[in-house]
Amino acid sequence: MDHAPSPDSGFFDDWAARLRASADRPVVGILLRGSHARRAATAHSDVDVDVLLGGAPYAARRAYLAEHSGRLTHVSVAARDIRSWVTRLGEPADWAFGLPVTAPTRLLWADPYWRHRIDLPVLCQPADEPRLEELIATLGKVAAARDDEDPLGARLAAADLARLCPSVLRLANPSVRVVSRRSAFAAALDLPVAPAGYREDMLRCLGLRPGSTGQVWAAAARLVTGTLPLIRPYAAEVGQVAGPDLADALLDGRLDRYVAQLGRTGGGAPSASREPAGVPAPRAGQWVTVPVPDAPVTGAHPDQPEPLGGSQRPSRLDPAIAGRLRRTPDGLVAAVVRQHDSGEVLMMAWMDDEALHRTLTTGRATYWSRSRREYWVKGATSGHHQYVRSVALDCDGDAVLVSVDQVGAACHTGQRTCFSTELPVTGEVAS
């Protein structure tokens, strides 16, 4: 391993000043991303910086070779207007194999007006939709290249198919959040609910295992053939993305017949393929979190991988605050969430001591899930982030009022507020 020095804080501060001085439009903020933000950098790691700008839509990339302690460091700068940058946080990351992203970041500089909105401990992007239609269409491209004796075309299409497959299999798997392209790749290869031979077939389709055109086709066909029975219980979710006919085809067998049809060359018998093993039981509803080097903002507490009940869960909450809380037997207090400027009540959730600590110290609304038995950050998978403006404790200490800047919908149904159903009030109104 190369133990040469990596850039220090002074290096990042100098570059932040240089980028602000060289910009030809107002700079809103400068963020450090990638391995340096994760504290996982080596002497060979690039420095990835986002420069956020005011004004009209804008995007540009610049690259620099900066000398530091006698070594050259590659500095990659992505400049983007602040509004489109925020919009992109609500979109899937194109490198994440369809998985949701929770990637640490570090604020190097920010305009005071924008600081509370961009001083984020992590950048969260949602998972991709289950792209079954694209998966089937891409298998057709592999089949066409096979029949045309086009090995390069077959390999290109098979690589695309492998990158799509985890987004579909995600329906039947525990949720996993990733922090980098490398962790996304590892998570995509290690999905616990997957077709027989999944890992080897993925590696072959991605070009990381040798194989003839026929072997690449067979691997691609096995991935799709083995995926269909696993996601059949989730046809409704498929239908929401691709329409009801594809969902019906998944249930009535037409999709299996179509995939088998692609396996025929020149109208002959279906090509040989490995029979899938018994289908493992889907485990949707279970959750797994890929750990980050620092204390995670989602998943189990870093010092306690197995969540405990009630007050047994360890916490770093200020003892002076903890002493004022009146908790349920499960160690929880109610958290009522409102929009900070309008007072609109958005939702209600639960916090334990550690969730309250994270909410107060990270600026992101963090809650305890009673069903999943884990911490969750609002917006980590949906992109509907809550940036905390203030937190108030009620007089009895059994509830907190969290005032936030809500991005998008607060309710999981897509409504702005969870309190959108009006009930009839028939009593007489006092004068």
PDB file of C-alpha atoms in Angstrom, residues 116 119-122 124 297-298 335-338 346-352 354-369 372 374-382 384-391 400-407 410:
ATOM      1  CA  HIS A 116     -28.546  25.342   6.422  1.00  0.00           C
ATOM      2  CA  ASP A 119     -24.534  21.621   5.069  1.00  0.00           C
ATOM      3  CA  LEU A 120     -25.496  17.957   4.823  1.00  0.00           C
ATOM      4  CA  PRO A 121     -23.661  15.112   6.596  1.00  0.00           C
ATOM      5  CA  VAL A 122     -24.635  12.856   3.691  1.00  0.00           C
ATOM      6  CA  CYS A 124     -28.991  10.964  -0.215  1.00  0.00           C
ATOM      7  CA  VAL A 297     -26.991   8.257   9.932  1.00  0.00           C
ATOM      8  CA  THR A 298     -29.176   5.276   9.040  1.00  0.00           C
ATOM      9  CA  ALA A 335     -42.097  13.834  17.348  1.00  0.00           C
ATOM     10  CA  VAL A 336     -44.597  16.197  15.717  1.00  0.00           C
ATOM     11  CA  VAL A 337     -43.151  17.723  12.557  1.00  0.00           C
ATOM     12  CA  ARG A 338     -44.227  21.048  11.028  1.00  0.00           C
ATOM     13  CA  LEU A 346     -46.627  17.522   8.253  1.00  0.00           C
ATOM     14  CA  MET A 347     -46.304  14.206  10.090  1.00  0.00           C
ATOM     15  CA  MET A 348     -45.772  12.420  13.370  1.00  0.00           C
ATOM     16  CA  ALA A 349     -43.040   9.871  14.078  1.00  0.00           C
ATOM     17  CA  TRP A 350     -41.080   8.467  17.032  1.00  0.00           C
ATOM     18  CA  MET A 351     -37.664   9.309  18.437  1.00  0.00           C
ATOM     19  CA  ASP A 352     -35.533   7.692  21.083  1.00  0.00           C
ATOM     20  CA  GLU A 354     -30.152   8.727  19.978  1.00  0.00           C
ATOM     21  CA  ALA A 355     -32.563   9.754  17.207  1.00  0.00           C
ATOM     22  CA  LEU A 356     -33.079  13.071  19.002  1.00  0.00           C
ATOM     23  CA  HIS A 357     -29.304  13.464  19.362  1.00  0.00           C
ATOM     24  CA  ARG A 358     -28.783  12.893  15.632  1.00  0.00           C
ATOM     25  CA  THR A 359     -31.602  15.289  14.767  1.00  0.00           C
ATOM     26  CA  LEU A 360     -30.064  18.017  16.927  1.00  0.00           C
ATOM     27  CA  THR A 361     -26.470  17.510  15.766  1.00  0.00           C
ATOM     28  CA  THR A 362     -26.805  16.664  12.053  1.00  0.00           C
ATOM     29  CA  GLY A 363     -29.596  19.035  11.028  1.00  0.00           C
ATOM     30  CA  ARG A 364     -31.472  16.124   9.422  1.00  0.00           C
ATOM     31  CA  ALA A 365     -34.684  14.760  10.940  1.00  0.00           C
ATOM     32  CA  THR A 366     -33.898  11.279  12.244  1.00  0.00           C
ATOM     33  CA  TYR A 367     -36.428   8.853  13.722  1.00  0.00           C
ATOM     34  CA  TRP A 368     -36.706   5.382  15.243  1.00  0.00           C
ATOM     35  CA  SER A 369     -38.724   2.836  13.259  1.00  0.00           C
ATOM     36  CA  ARG A 372     -37.941  -2.169  11.350  1.00  0.00           C
ATOM     37  CA  GLU A 374     -33.661   0.853  13.177  1.00  0.00           C
ATOM     38  CA  TYR A 375     -32.931   4.543  12.788  1.00  0.00           C
ATOM     39  CA  TRP A 376     -34.038   6.260   9.600  1.00  0.00           C
ATOM     40  CA  VAL A 377     -33.353   9.676   8.149  1.00  0.00           C
ATOM     41  CA  LYS A 378     -36.330  11.300   6.460  1.00  0.00           C
ATOM     42  CA  GLY A 379     -35.583  11.508   2.734  1.00  0.00           C
ATOM     43  CA  ALA A 380     -32.679   9.022   2.742  1.00  0.00           C
ATOM     44  CA  THR A 381     -34.478   6.793   0.218  1.00  0.00           C
ATOM     45  CA  SER A 382     -37.301   9.023  -1.066  1.00  0.00           C
ATOM     46  CA  HIS A 384     -38.001  14.114   0.446  1.00  0.00           C
ATOM     47  CA  HIS A 385     -35.525  15.564   2.910  1.00  0.00           C
ATOM     48  CA  GLN A 386     -36.294  17.420   6.136  1.00  0.00           C
ATOM     49  CA  TYR A 387     -33.773  20.110   7.089  1.00  0.00           C
ATOM     50  CA  VAL A 388     -34.197  20.933  10.775  1.00  0.00           C
ATOM     51  CA  ARG A 389     -34.667  24.576  11.756  1.00  0.00           C
ATOM     52  CA  SER A 390     -35.540  24.130  15.438  1.00  0.00           C
ATOM     53  CA  VAL A 391     -36.631  21.532  18.004  1.00  0.00           C
ATOM     54  CA  VAL A 400     -40.945  17.205  20.714  1.00  0.00           C
ATOM     55  CA  LEU A 401     -41.944  19.730  18.058  1.00  0.00           C
ATOM     56  CA  VAL A 402     -39.581  19.610  15.077  1.00  0.00           C
ATOM     57  CA  SER A 403     -39.699  22.609  12.733  1.00  0.00           C
ATOM     58  CA  VAL A 404     -38.240  21.722   9.340  1.00  0.00           C
ATOM     59  CA  ASP A 405     -37.764  22.905   5.803  1.00  0.00           C
ATOM     60  CA  GLN A 406     -39.590  20.091   3.986  1.00  0.00           C
ATOM     61  CA  VAL A 407     -38.479  19.074   0.486  1.00  0.00           C
ATOM     62  CA  ALA A 410     -43.760  14.468   3.968  1.00  0.00           C
TER      63      ALA A 410
END
